[in-house]
XYZ file of C-alpha atoms in Angstrom:
728
model
C 0.000 0.000 0.000
C 1.402 3.425 -0.969
C 2.377 6.032 1.605
C -0.258 8.388 0.221
C -2.999 5.804 0.774
C -1.765 5.081 4.311
C -1.788 8.782 5.104
C -5.287 9.099 3.666
C -6.571 6.223 5.787
C -5.172 7.848 8.900
C -7.138 11.053 8.293
C -10.258 11.543 10.382
C -13.609 12.108 8.741
C -13.449 15.751 9.835
C -10.027 16.178 8.255
C -11.221 14.593 5.023
C -14.240 16.865 4.976
C -12.039 19.907 5.505
C -9.818 18.893 2.614
C -12.837 18.439 0.361
C -14.316 21.775 1.435
C -11.157 23.783 0.878
C -11.565 26.642 -1.566
C -9.119 28.271 -3.965
C -9.083 31.540 -2.005
C -7.767 29.752 1.095
C -4.524 28.756 -0.590
C -1.278 30.703 -0.850
C -1.437 30.199 -4.629
C -4.499 32.440 -4.971
C -3.393 34.906 -7.725
C -4.080 38.183 -5.951
C -1.459 39.907 -8.106
C -3.569 39.113 -11.186
C -6.596 40.742 -9.557
C -4.470 43.726 -8.521
C -3.416 44.316 -12.125
C -7.059 44.307 -13.211
C -8.010 46.514 -10.269
C -5.259 48.998 -11.069
C -6.746 49.544 -14.515
C -10.354 49.585 -13.315
C -9.590 52.094 -10.543
C -8.889 54.880 -13.049
C -12.279 54.598 -14.808
C -14.560 52.808 -12.382
C -17.698 54.431 -13.797
C -16.780 53.074 -17.256
C -15.712 49.551 -16.300
C -18.455 48.926 -13.693
C -21.239 51.491 -14.346
C -23.861 49.480 -12.432
C -22.237 50.503 -9.146
C -21.811 54.160 -10.088
C -25.298 55.446 -10.861
C -25.321 57.205 -7.480
C -22.788 58.383 -4.952
C -21.665 55.986 -2.249
C -18.482 55.916 -0.221
C -15.591 53.418 -0.274
C -16.838 51.626 -3.380
C -14.847 48.472 -3.989
C -13.613 47.329 -7.377
C -15.764 44.863 -9.299
C -12.862 42.906 -10.754
C -11.532 42.187 -7.252
C -14.898 40.993 -5.997
C -15.504 38.857 -9.066
C -12.179 37.217 -8.222
C -13.180 36.800 -4.573
C -16.511 35.175 -5.453
C -14.782 32.833 -7.905
C -12.176 32.138 -5.229
C -14.778 30.932 -2.722
C -16.671 28.905 -5.307
C -13.754 27.194 -7.041
C -11.546 24.402 -5.715
C -7.767 24.690 -5.210
C -5.526 24.318 -8.266
C -8.130 26.105 -10.414
C -6.632 28.569 -12.879
C -8.375 31.803 -11.912
C -6.896 33.641 -14.901
C -8.865 31.398 -17.236
C -11.987 30.988 -15.118
C -12.245 34.751 -14.710
C -13.301 35.197 -18.356
C -15.646 32.203 -18.598
C -19.388 32.300 -18.171
C -20.220 30.634 -14.877
C -23.478 29.203 -13.571
C -23.279 28.389 -9.886
C -26.941 27.481 -9.630
C -28.247 27.358 -6.067
C -25.137 28.869 -4.437
C -26.099 31.643 -2.015
C -23.774 34.625 -1.492
C -24.624 37.057 1.317
C -23.293 40.594 1.832
C -24.247 42.182 5.198
C -22.586 45.523 4.315
C -23.963 45.845 0.783
C -23.028 49.504 0.152
C -23.004 50.150 -3.591
C -23.823 46.507 -4.368
C -20.501 45.277 -5.783
C -20.753 41.810 -4.211
C -24.387 41.531 -5.259
C -23.765 42.422 -8.897
C -20.682 40.232 -9.285
C -22.405 37.238 -7.643
C -25.407 37.723 -9.928
C -23.174 37.786 -13.013
C -21.701 34.440 -11.919
C -25.143 32.840 -11.646
C -25.478 32.831 -7.845
C -28.362 33.803 -5.610
C -27.297 37.156 -4.148
C -28.557 38.393 -0.772
C -27.772 42.006 0.101
C -28.479 43.913 3.283
C -27.482 47.378 4.424
C -28.515 49.521 7.354
C -28.677 52.650 5.191
C -31.781 53.108 2.974
C -29.885 55.333 0.505
C -27.493 52.458 -0.225
C -30.349 49.952 -0.519
C -32.291 52.164 -2.899
C -29.215 52.730 -5.072
C -28.756 48.987 -5.534
C -32.461 48.327 -6.042
C -32.840 50.712 -8.973
C -29.464 49.938 -10.576
C -29.887 46.146 -10.572
C -33.687 45.858 -10.862
C -35.736 45.550 -14.026
C -35.618 48.395 -16.556
C -37.949 48.897 -19.511
C -35.916 50.974 -21.989
C -38.975 52.093 -23.943
C -40.759 53.368 -20.821
C -37.544 54.984 -19.608
C -37.066 56.915 -22.846
C -40.709 58.008 -22.788
C -40.257 59.311 -19.247
C -37.113 61.245 -20.210
C -39.008 62.887 -23.112
C -41.817 63.925 -20.764
C -39.357 65.575 -18.372
C -37.614 67.394 -21.221
C -40.898 68.759 -22.590
C -42.240 69.702 -19.154
C -39.337 71.639 -17.626
C -36.351 71.543 -19.986
C -36.891 74.983 -21.532
C -38.000 76.525 -18.242
C -34.780 75.558 -16.487
C -32.584 76.465 -19.462
C -34.095 79.958 -19.324
C -32.821 80.327 -15.768
C -29.303 80.160 -17.179
C -29.475 82.782 -19.916
C -27.322 85.915 -20.125
C -25.516 88.121 -22.642
C -22.089 87.518 -24.146
C -19.387 90.134 -24.676
C -21.190 91.480 -27.770
C -24.590 91.689 -26.098
C -26.027 88.565 -27.734
C -28.150 86.119 -25.748
C -26.227 83.029 -24.660
C -26.223 80.116 -22.237
C -24.416 80.379 -18.931
C -22.295 77.334 -18.213
C -21.247 78.400 -14.719
C -21.861 81.261 -12.310
C -18.975 82.139 -9.973
C -19.654 83.094 -6.357
C -17.480 84.089 -3.408
C -18.250 83.802 0.301
C -18.403 87.027 2.292
C -18.111 87.740 6.021
C -18.236 91.043 7.862
C -14.976 92.429 9.163
C -15.076 92.369 13.014
C -13.266 95.704 13.082
C -15.106 97.907 10.541
C -18.148 95.740 9.607
C -17.354 95.984 5.877
C -18.069 92.808 3.818
C -14.887 90.834 3.139
C -14.584 88.493 0.141
C -12.890 85.193 0.952
C -10.826 84.852 -2.215
C -7.869 82.458 -1.639
C -6.429 83.903 -4.876
C -7.641 86.063 -7.750
C -7.085 83.294 -10.308
C -10.528 81.917 -11.038
C -9.580 79.466 -13.796
C -6.541 77.703 -15.183
C -5.964 74.642 -17.338
C -5.285 71.216 -15.868
C -2.156 71.126 -18.063
C -0.628 74.605 -17.543
C 2.637 73.762 -19.288
C 0.757 73.209 -22.536
C -1.996 75.776 -22.004
C -0.655 78.530 -19.718
C -3.591 80.955 -20.028
C -5.392 81.777 -16.795
C -8.452 83.891 -15.999
C -8.057 86.570 -13.336
C -10.654 88.533 -11.376
C -9.397 92.044 -10.672
C -9.098 92.790 -6.961
C -10.032 96.388 -7.650
C -13.006 96.345 -10.042
C -13.983 92.636 -10.475
C -13.273 92.713 -14.219
C -12.237 89.372 -15.704
C -9.181 89.211 -17.952
C -6.675 86.673 -19.263
C -3.061 86.344 -18.099
C -0.231 83.806 -18.078
C 0.082 81.207 -15.337
C 3.701 82.311 -14.738
C 2.785 85.982 -14.252
C 3.600 87.239 -10.758
C 2.200 90.698 -11.427
C -0.757 91.442 -13.729
C -2.436 94.687 -14.791
C -6.203 95.048 -15.077
C -7.247 96.319 -18.513
C -10.201 98.231 -17.038
C -8.940 99.986 -13.896
C -5.182 99.511 -14.559
C -4.574 98.134 -11.064
C -1.408 96.043 -10.772
C -1.422 93.091 -8.346
C -0.230 89.528 -7.739
C -3.088 87.241 -8.951
C -1.876 84.361 -6.789
C -2.674 86.221 -3.574
C -6.195 86.719 -2.257
C -7.400 88.234 0.980
C -8.101 84.852 2.547
C -5.450 82.316 3.490
C -6.213 79.200 5.467
C -8.339 80.032 8.505
C -7.733 83.785 8.300
C -8.852 86.714 6.148
C -7.797 90.349 5.792
C -10.206 93.226 5.315
C -9.357 95.260 2.190
C -10.816 98.409 3.781
C -9.130 98.581 7.200
C -6.476 95.837 6.683
C -7.581 94.095 9.874
C -6.647 90.384 9.942
C -9.074 88.003 11.657
C -10.142 84.360 11.975
C -12.952 83.561 9.554
C -14.689 81.177 11.929
C -14.859 83.869 14.630
C -16.560 86.272 12.237
C -19.053 83.585 11.213
C -19.871 82.616 14.796
C -20.553 86.207 15.779
C -22.946 86.644 12.826
C -25.219 83.744 13.883
C -25.925 83.006 10.195
C -24.231 81.274 7.295
C -21.801 83.382 5.256
C -23.425 85.339 2.446
C -22.414 84.838 -1.180
C -21.637 87.424 -3.833
C -22.066 86.700 -7.547
C -19.064 88.141 -9.386
C -18.423 86.261 -12.685
C -19.823 83.888 -15.287
C -18.601 81.530 -17.986
C -20.906 81.713 -20.999
C -21.274 79.707 -24.171
C -21.904 81.937 -27.176
C -24.205 81.067 -30.051
C -21.058 80.184 -32.029
C -20.028 77.672 -29.366
C -17.223 79.797 -27.906
C -16.539 80.156 -24.186
C -16.168 83.600 -22.586
C -15.281 84.477 -18.994
C -17.086 87.698 -18.046
C -17.924 89.735 -14.986
C -21.618 89.839 -14.069
C -23.866 92.836 -14.714
C -27.038 94.247 -13.198
C -29.223 92.088 -15.460
C -27.533 88.950 -14.072
C -28.197 90.074 -10.505
C -31.809 90.884 -11.372
C -32.247 87.444 -12.982
C -31.072 85.770 -9.789
C -33.391 87.886 -7.642
C -36.237 86.838 -9.915
C -35.437 83.189 -9.138
C -35.795 83.912 -5.436
C -39.270 85.332 -6.029
C -40.320 82.374 -8.224
C -39.076 79.902 -5.612
C -41.078 81.520 -2.840
C -44.223 81.548 -4.986
C -43.906 77.878 -5.984
C -43.304 76.764 -2.405
C -46.270 78.804 -1.185
C -48.558 77.284 -3.836
C -47.231 73.737 -3.133
C -45.951 73.416 -6.702
C -42.666 72.048 -5.417
C -40.942 70.995 -2.211
C -37.479 71.752 -0.926
C -35.628 70.041 1.936
C -36.165 71.510 5.399
C -34.601 68.796 7.569
C -32.087 69.786 10.218
C -28.395 68.908 10.130
C -27.509 67.100 13.334
C -24.185 66.994 15.121
C -21.702 64.379 13.940
C -18.128 63.554 13.015
C -18.607 64.714 9.420
C -21.118 67.515 10.054
C -19.360 69.455 12.823
C -17.512 71.694 10.396
C -20.622 72.946 8.591
C -22.442 73.447 11.883
C -19.599 75.742 12.961
C -20.316 77.734 9.797
C -23.953 78.033 10.971
C -25.356 75.635 8.372
C -28.259 74.082 10.260
C -30.558 72.876 7.438
C -29.724 70.979 4.244
C -31.680 73.608 2.312
C -28.910 76.126 3.061
C -26.443 74.123 0.946
C -28.183 75.519 -2.166
C -28.913 78.975 -3.524
C -32.386 80.020 -4.686
C -31.820 79.312 -8.386
C -30.506 75.824 -7.616
C -33.453 75.069 -5.332
C -35.879 76.279 -7.989
C -34.356 74.231 -10.830
C -33.815 71.092 -8.769
C -37.272 71.263 -7.209
C -38.899 71.550 -10.653
C -37.009 68.515 -11.988
C -37.782 66.355 -8.971
C -41.490 67.228 -8.957
C -41.775 66.438 -12.679
C -40.191 63.012 -12.154
C -42.432 62.278 -9.170
C -45.519 63.069 -11.260
C -44.605 60.305 -13.723
C -46.432 56.988 -13.523
C -45.215 55.066 -10.514
C -42.700 52.378 -11.443
C -39.079 51.251 -11.580
C -38.236 53.714 -14.355
C -39.500 56.663 -12.316
C -37.500 55.532 -9.283
C -34.362 55.128 -11.400
C -34.769 58.701 -12.661
C -35.232 59.918 -9.082
C -31.933 58.254 -8.262
C -30.165 59.968 -11.157
C -31.691 63.246 -10.029
C -30.304 62.605 -6.547
C -26.760 62.176 -7.820
C -27.056 65.536 -9.633
C -27.320 67.154 -6.198
C -23.646 66.648 -5.348
C -22.615 68.728 -8.399
C -25.222 71.474 -7.982
C -24.879 73.114 -4.599
C -22.853 75.882 -2.978
C -20.222 73.422 -1.742
C -19.130 72.531 -5.285
C -16.098 74.283 -6.793
C -14.463 74.918 -10.159
C -11.644 72.660 -11.355
C -10.908 74.772 -14.414
C -10.306 73.888 -18.056
C -9.003 70.619 -19.461
C -11.019 68.302 -17.212
C -14.526 67.944 -15.789
C -15.173 71.494 -14.665
C -17.175 70.856 -11.488
C -15.490 69.491 -8.381
C -18.369 67.858 -6.507
C -19.030 68.507 -2.832
C -17.734 65.103 -1.625
C -14.355 65.280 -3.332
C -12.759 65.626 0.125
C -14.996 62.940 1.728
C -16.154 65.602 4.196
C -18.606 68.487 4.204
C -16.156 71.306 3.482
C -17.566 74.846 3.135
C -16.273 76.268 -0.147
C -14.918 79.830 -0.199
C -15.411 80.264 -3.950
C -18.295 77.966 -4.934
C -19.469 77.420 -8.492
C -23.083 77.292 -9.617
C -23.384 75.030 -12.638
C -26.158 75.097 -15.223
C -28.532 72.560 -13.627
C -30.105 71.406 -16.889
C -26.862 71.684 -18.868
C -25.582 72.187 -22.399
C -23.435 70.058 -24.692
C -20.380 71.476 -22.907
C -21.617 71.250 -19.318
C -20.238 69.272 -16.406
C -22.389 67.834 -13.610
C -25.708 68.779 -15.269
C -28.942 66.785 -15.148
C -29.198 66.227 -18.917
C -25.589 65.082 -19.306
C -25.558 62.850 -16.216
C -28.905 61.396 -17.285
C -27.511 60.483 -20.686
C -24.091 59.249 -19.585
C -25.080 57.259 -16.522
C -28.180 55.607 -17.972
C -26.598 54.732 -21.310
C -23.625 53.106 -19.608
C -25.879 51.330 -17.116
C -28.179 49.818 -19.724
C -25.365 48.828 -22.094
C -23.450 47.093 -19.317
C -26.509 45.304 -17.932
C -27.339 43.939 -21.391
C -23.775 43.001 -22.296
C -21.474 42.917 -19.248
C -17.733 42.709 -19.842
C -14.544 42.179 -17.890
C -11.193 43.931 -18.150
C -8.594 42.138 -20.226
C -5.153 43.664 -19.740
C -4.103 42.815 -23.284
C -7.349 43.153 -25.238
C -9.296 45.799 -23.314
C -12.940 44.908 -22.764
C -13.687 41.173 -22.708
C -17.314 40.399 -23.506
C -19.195 37.101 -23.237
C -17.908 36.444 -19.712
C -21.244 36.792 -17.899
C -24.921 36.396 -18.531
C -26.846 39.687 -18.874
C -28.425 41.076 -15.729
C -31.821 39.452 -15.396
C -33.609 42.250 -13.545
C -34.950 39.515 -11.266
C -34.770 41.525 -8.032
C -36.952 41.306 -4.937
C -36.827 44.166 -2.388
C -37.084 41.733 0.534
C -35.924 38.212 1.354
C -39.010 36.759 2.956
C -39.383 34.123 0.236
C -35.982 33.369 -1.276
C -36.116 31.036 -4.242
C -32.830 29.128 -4.401
C -33.687 27.562 -7.744
C -33.431 30.823 -9.684
C -30.675 33.371 -10.291
C -32.209 36.164 -8.249
C -31.247 39.187 -6.184
C -32.861 39.715 -2.782
C -32.371 42.921 -0.806
C -33.149 43.902 2.760
C -32.731 47.168 4.669
C -31.834 47.043 8.339
C -29.163 46.161 10.869
C -27.171 43.079 9.898
C -26.717 41.989 13.504
C -30.222 40.530 13.401
C -31.706 39.053 10.228
C -34.579 36.694 9.576
C -32.433 34.350 7.487
C -32.584 30.670 8.517
C -29.543 29.255 10.269
C -26.907 27.687 7.972
C -28.715 28.911 4.852
C -25.837 30.827 3.253
C -22.954 29.225 1.371
C -20.554 32.160 1.573
C -20.408 35.616 3.124
C -18.534 38.139 0.958
C -18.436 41.746 2.108
C -16.552 44.972 2.807
C -17.205 46.338 6.322
C -16.722 50.035 7.132
C -13.756 51.366 9.108
C -14.248 52.633 12.649
C -12.551 56.010 12.358
C -13.172 56.939 8.751
C -15.993 58.602 6.833
C -19.360 58.222 8.580
C -21.552 57.277 5.641
C -24.935 58.000 7.211
C -23.992 61.557 8.178
C -23.146 62.331 4.553
C -25.992 60.256 3.107
C -28.449 62.484 4.962
C -27.662 65.148 2.358
C -29.347 62.948 -0.276
C -32.082 61.797 2.117
C -33.165 65.402 2.667
C -34.382 65.445 -0.952
C -35.349 61.805 -1.479
C -37.547 61.665 1.637
C -39.699 64.513 0.283
C -41.361 61.848 -1.891
C -41.027 58.394 -0.223
C -40.415 55.514 -2.634
C -38.705 52.127 -2.654
C -36.537 51.866 0.439
C -36.856 55.613 1.080
C -39.226 56.540 3.879
C -40.298 59.896 5.294
C -37.576 60.021 7.925
C -35.234 62.752 9.173
C -31.938 60.840 9.104
C -30.315 57.600 7.963
C -28.310 57.396 11.166
C -28.920 54.256 13.210
C -27.699 53.280 16.670
C -26.520 49.910 15.330
C -24.546 51.141 12.335
C -20.967 49.867 12.404
C -19.337 53.277 12.164
C -17.737 54.652 15.319
C -14.720 56.733 16.302
C -14.267 54.570 19.396
C -12.461 51.315 18.563
C -14.136 49.342 21.361
C -17.630 50.278 20.202
C -16.711 49.551 16.593
C -15.328 46.134 17.543
C -18.444 45.256 19.548
C -20.839 46.212 16.748
C -18.766 44.424 14.119
C -18.644 41.374 16.374
C -22.457 41.297 16.525
C -22.726 41.350 12.736
C -20.077 38.630 12.421
C -21.965 36.502 14.958
C -25.078 36.725 12.820
C -22.982 35.856 9.754
C -21.711 32.790 11.610
C -25.269 31.757 12.437
C -26.560 31.976 8.860
C -23.360 30.596 7.282
C -23.119 26.891 6.566
C -20.530 25.068 8.651
C -18.323 24.439 5.625
C -18.717 27.999 4.339
C -16.299 30.900 4.285
C -16.597 34.518 5.334
C -14.375 36.704 3.145
C -14.070 40.476 3.357
C -11.756 43.315 2.373
C -10.177 45.545 4.989
C -7.275 47.871 5.654
C -6.183 50.105 8.462
C -3.042 52.148 9.013
C -2.894 51.756 12.813
C -2.586 48.751 15.076
C -5.797 49.564 16.967
C -7.724 48.941 13.749
C -6.267 45.431 13.569
C -6.826 44.769 17.266
C -10.481 45.775 16.889
C -10.870 43.450 13.929
C -9.050 40.574 15.649
C -11.287 40.864 18.688
C -14.482 40.972 16.600
C -13.439 37.853 14.711
C -12.430 35.923 17.821
C -15.563 36.766 19.797
C -17.800 35.882 16.840
C -16.146 32.491 16.416
C -14.087 33.010 13.259
C -10.483 32.216 12.497
C -8.381 33.757 9.714
C -7.094 31.092 7.334
C -5.362 33.400 4.841
C -4.918 37.005 3.770
C -4.246 38.431 0.295
C -3.251 42.033 -0.561
C -4.931 43.622 -3.589
C -5.079 47.011 -5.256
C -8.042 49.068 -4.055
C -7.773 52.848 -4.305
C -7.009 54.851 -7.411
C -3.453 56.148 -7.091
C -4.575 59.785 -7.265
C -7.638 59.447 -5.025
C -8.119 62.348 -2.616
C -7.663 60.347 0.637
C -4.366 59.010 -0.746
C -3.050 62.321 -1.983
C -3.639 63.891 1.443
C -1.726 61.175 3.326
C 2.015 61.118 3.969
C 2.035 57.324 3.630
C -1.007 56.620 1.439
C -2.570 53.175 1.367
C -3.788 51.899 -1.997
C -4.276 48.295 -0.920
C -7.092 46.313 0.604
C -6.478 43.021 2.348
C -8.743 40.116 1.421
C -9.304 38.340 4.746
C -10.462 34.720 4.480
C -12.195 33.196 7.520
C -13.715 29.906 8.634
C -15.761 29.069 11.679
C -13.354 28.426 14.550
C -15.094 25.273 15.798
C -14.724 23.682 12.365
C -11.007 24.337 12.042
C -8.348 21.879 13.200
C -5.270 24.051 13.583
C -6.430 26.000 16.640
C -3.915 26.020 19.447
C -1.919 27.999 21.927
C 0.968 30.318 21.126
C 3.460 28.988 18.569
C 7.057 30.139 18.630
C 7.342 30.442 14.865
C 4.351 32.669 14.202
C 6.335 35.899 13.963
C 8.826 34.442 11.509
C 5.994 32.927 9.479
C 4.157 36.251 9.343
C 7.242 38.180 8.278
C 8.246 35.614 5.674
C 4.787 35.499 4.090
C 4.370 39.279 4.207
C 7.625 39.788 2.302
C 6.702 37.157 -0.255
C 3.270 38.652 -0.925
C 4.621 42.182 -1.207
C 7.172 41.055 -3.779
C 4.463 39.261 -5.746
C 2.565 42.541 -5.967
C 5.580 44.566 -7.051
C 6.365 41.964 -9.708
C 3.355 43.352 -11.582
C 4.911 46.815 -11.643
C 2.846 48.137 -8.736
C 4.729 50.531 -6.455
C 4.074 50.072 -2.743
C 4.173 52.844 -0.164
C 5.354 52.340 3.399
C 1.682 52.430 4.387
C 0.945 49.571 1.974
C 3.767 47.491 3.458
C 2.409 48.243 6.916
C -1.066 46.800 6.201
C 0.460 43.726 4.545
C 2.525 43.103 7.694
C -0.352 43.666 10.120
C -2.752 41.479 8.139
C -0.274 38.614 7.996
C 0.366 38.922 11.724
C -3.398 38.791 12.354
C -3.625 35.657 10.216
C -0.957 33.953 12.338
C -2.221 34.953 15.808
C -5.930 34.374 15.113
C -5.239 30.659 15.652
C -4.575 31.239 19.344
C -7.194 30.236 21.903
C -7.222 33.433 23.970
C -8.365 36.840 22.807
C -6.020 38.402 25.345
C -3.062 36.626 23.740
C -4.194 37.819 20.307
C -4.541 41.438 21.486
C -1.235 41.367 23.367
C 0.666 40.046 20.380
C -0.751 42.571 17.912
C -0.184 45.445 20.345
C 3.233 44.163 21.389
C 4.625 43.999 17.893
C 4.059 47.550 16.700
C 7.811 48.112 16.637
C 8.408 44.792 14.860
C 5.782 45.627 12.256
C 7.359 49.033 11.711
C 10.782 47.438 11.178
C 9.332 44.794 8.876
C 7.388 47.358 6.849
C 10.521 49.395 6.220
C 12.437 46.245 5.295
C 9.734 45.183 2.841
C 9.543 48.688 1.411
C 13.285 48.890 0.852
C 13.529 45.431 -0.705
C 10.563 46.015 -3.015
C 11.868 49.371 -4.190
C 15.617 48.646 -4.368
C 15.457 47.594 -8.012
C 12.997 48.298 -10.779
C 10.499 45.455 -10.923
C 9.836 43.708 -14.204
C 6.150 43.735 -15.098
C 4.472 40.397 -14.540
C 3.646 38.751 -17.866
C -0.073 38.153 -17.832
């Protein structure tokens, strides 16, 4: 009898079952570097490569290619070639994938494309509604009819709100109005403009196109200059000044009348109202299709005042509604509250409220149905580009910088008011977003594709989206390829025990962006007309949401969700999620939640997550562009649980180095922050086998210095020589 047979006979039934149940994603051979290469490409144009998850704003959206790989990794056996299977049509009939932190619906969509039954749940109704309308049934004919009705009903009316005169006195469309915040000087009570500089526009590529537009600090005239000019001369009043310098810098401003310097926030607090705004310039589109930057005139001011009157009349006659809900205190709302913003309505000026209210009311008056709700969702995403927190990016790129570009509610000193309806050269407008988002959505749903690094888009890799979506999971049919959604806390579901094959998710981070606080901005409009998952409520905040600044509270709430996942997960199933954190307390919190909920980490895989130029990365000294795929099994079904092992540190360091080098072999450059999360995740994987949570916590906390040394060592080794791109 062969040695292999003897060894097999000596295995217990439990050991044999574990070997049979093992999945590709549990092995060290899982090709995470292949997924990272796909993710790196997808991250630059996420709305193009995965438009189904980008109809509406949501935070921390994960990359579809990574989650397709994860789902395949849990469904396929070891020794499967993921690179080949990735581009094949798959039909995993009857396999149930559950995501308790659904967010934008990435897990749900990718599982559906692979033929699984997808169960999604999120505590936030904005997230649930986004997924419902993006992945539900769509009748293209009815949708186009609805768009025509909206165009005929209010298109011309809203376009007329954005009319002005060009340099020659001819009527033209206004692309953007330029505003500046004003506060009263504490010394002389004169209004003070908060201009950070007098340059109002420059090209994204100044070396090639050096022309800038300058607003004169003496007379407000607009004129062109060169980006390298340190001193310019106004052609109207002949004032000479440095265009790079405004009267507001950082937290302070200087009065141009008495030269008194003061803190802006102090002036705002003493006023007991939000800062006022002054309209000073416009960018128009002439009848010949030319752009002109001009200062505003009395007719422009009168046109705006007319909008204020119209708005008041329409509200009084109940022709339209505008949001009146209060902004409540929170981690991401404190800054605007300090600026005296107390209602969401105050984020918009009168013309914006008028135009947006007219569009929303017209959509609501359509026949009730999925198409109407989809259009309401597109309308909602227009809000982030059309408010007084948006700013101007300039020429050469999308002109409007939306209000969430910093992932916080940041009051804008020089906001931009875009043409809400839009023109053929507009950015962030309803008509353009309607066309772009819906066309991409429908095309992708009908003919989904994957990214091929050599050939571009790879079609025929998934079945079309079926539209078979149920907005509850009371009666889940496991014989069909359906999507079932539920809104509520994931620490308590009505799913039967051991009814889910795999849990695949992306939990929030404890000290990062608080999604519900920001989502309330959209709720303030959507709740005016309840539909789908949207109810007439004041906030999306929930006492059970896993989003806390305190690590202990975060760990406890995450533990409760993981416990429920353990209950509904089959004993041979896996829980797999993506995670990263720059500090050890984030890993301690996670380790504790996993231990207390009965899970053990069987492997970790680093993958590309963030776009290299994403705002959170660009603002960090050691930016993290990686997520860690964390693979877990139920602790009581795992054999290798034991007390402290002497070799766990060496094992963690050895594996961390190996995985980092595999990533850099694809040409990906790793920061010190990236190396840090690789080290911490591998350490967590090693210590999660221990039988005491105190031992796990002590070892993660006790090795901060070791992790720091290892991270630097990995960083230096990975960047000592130029890596040769991995041949895919």
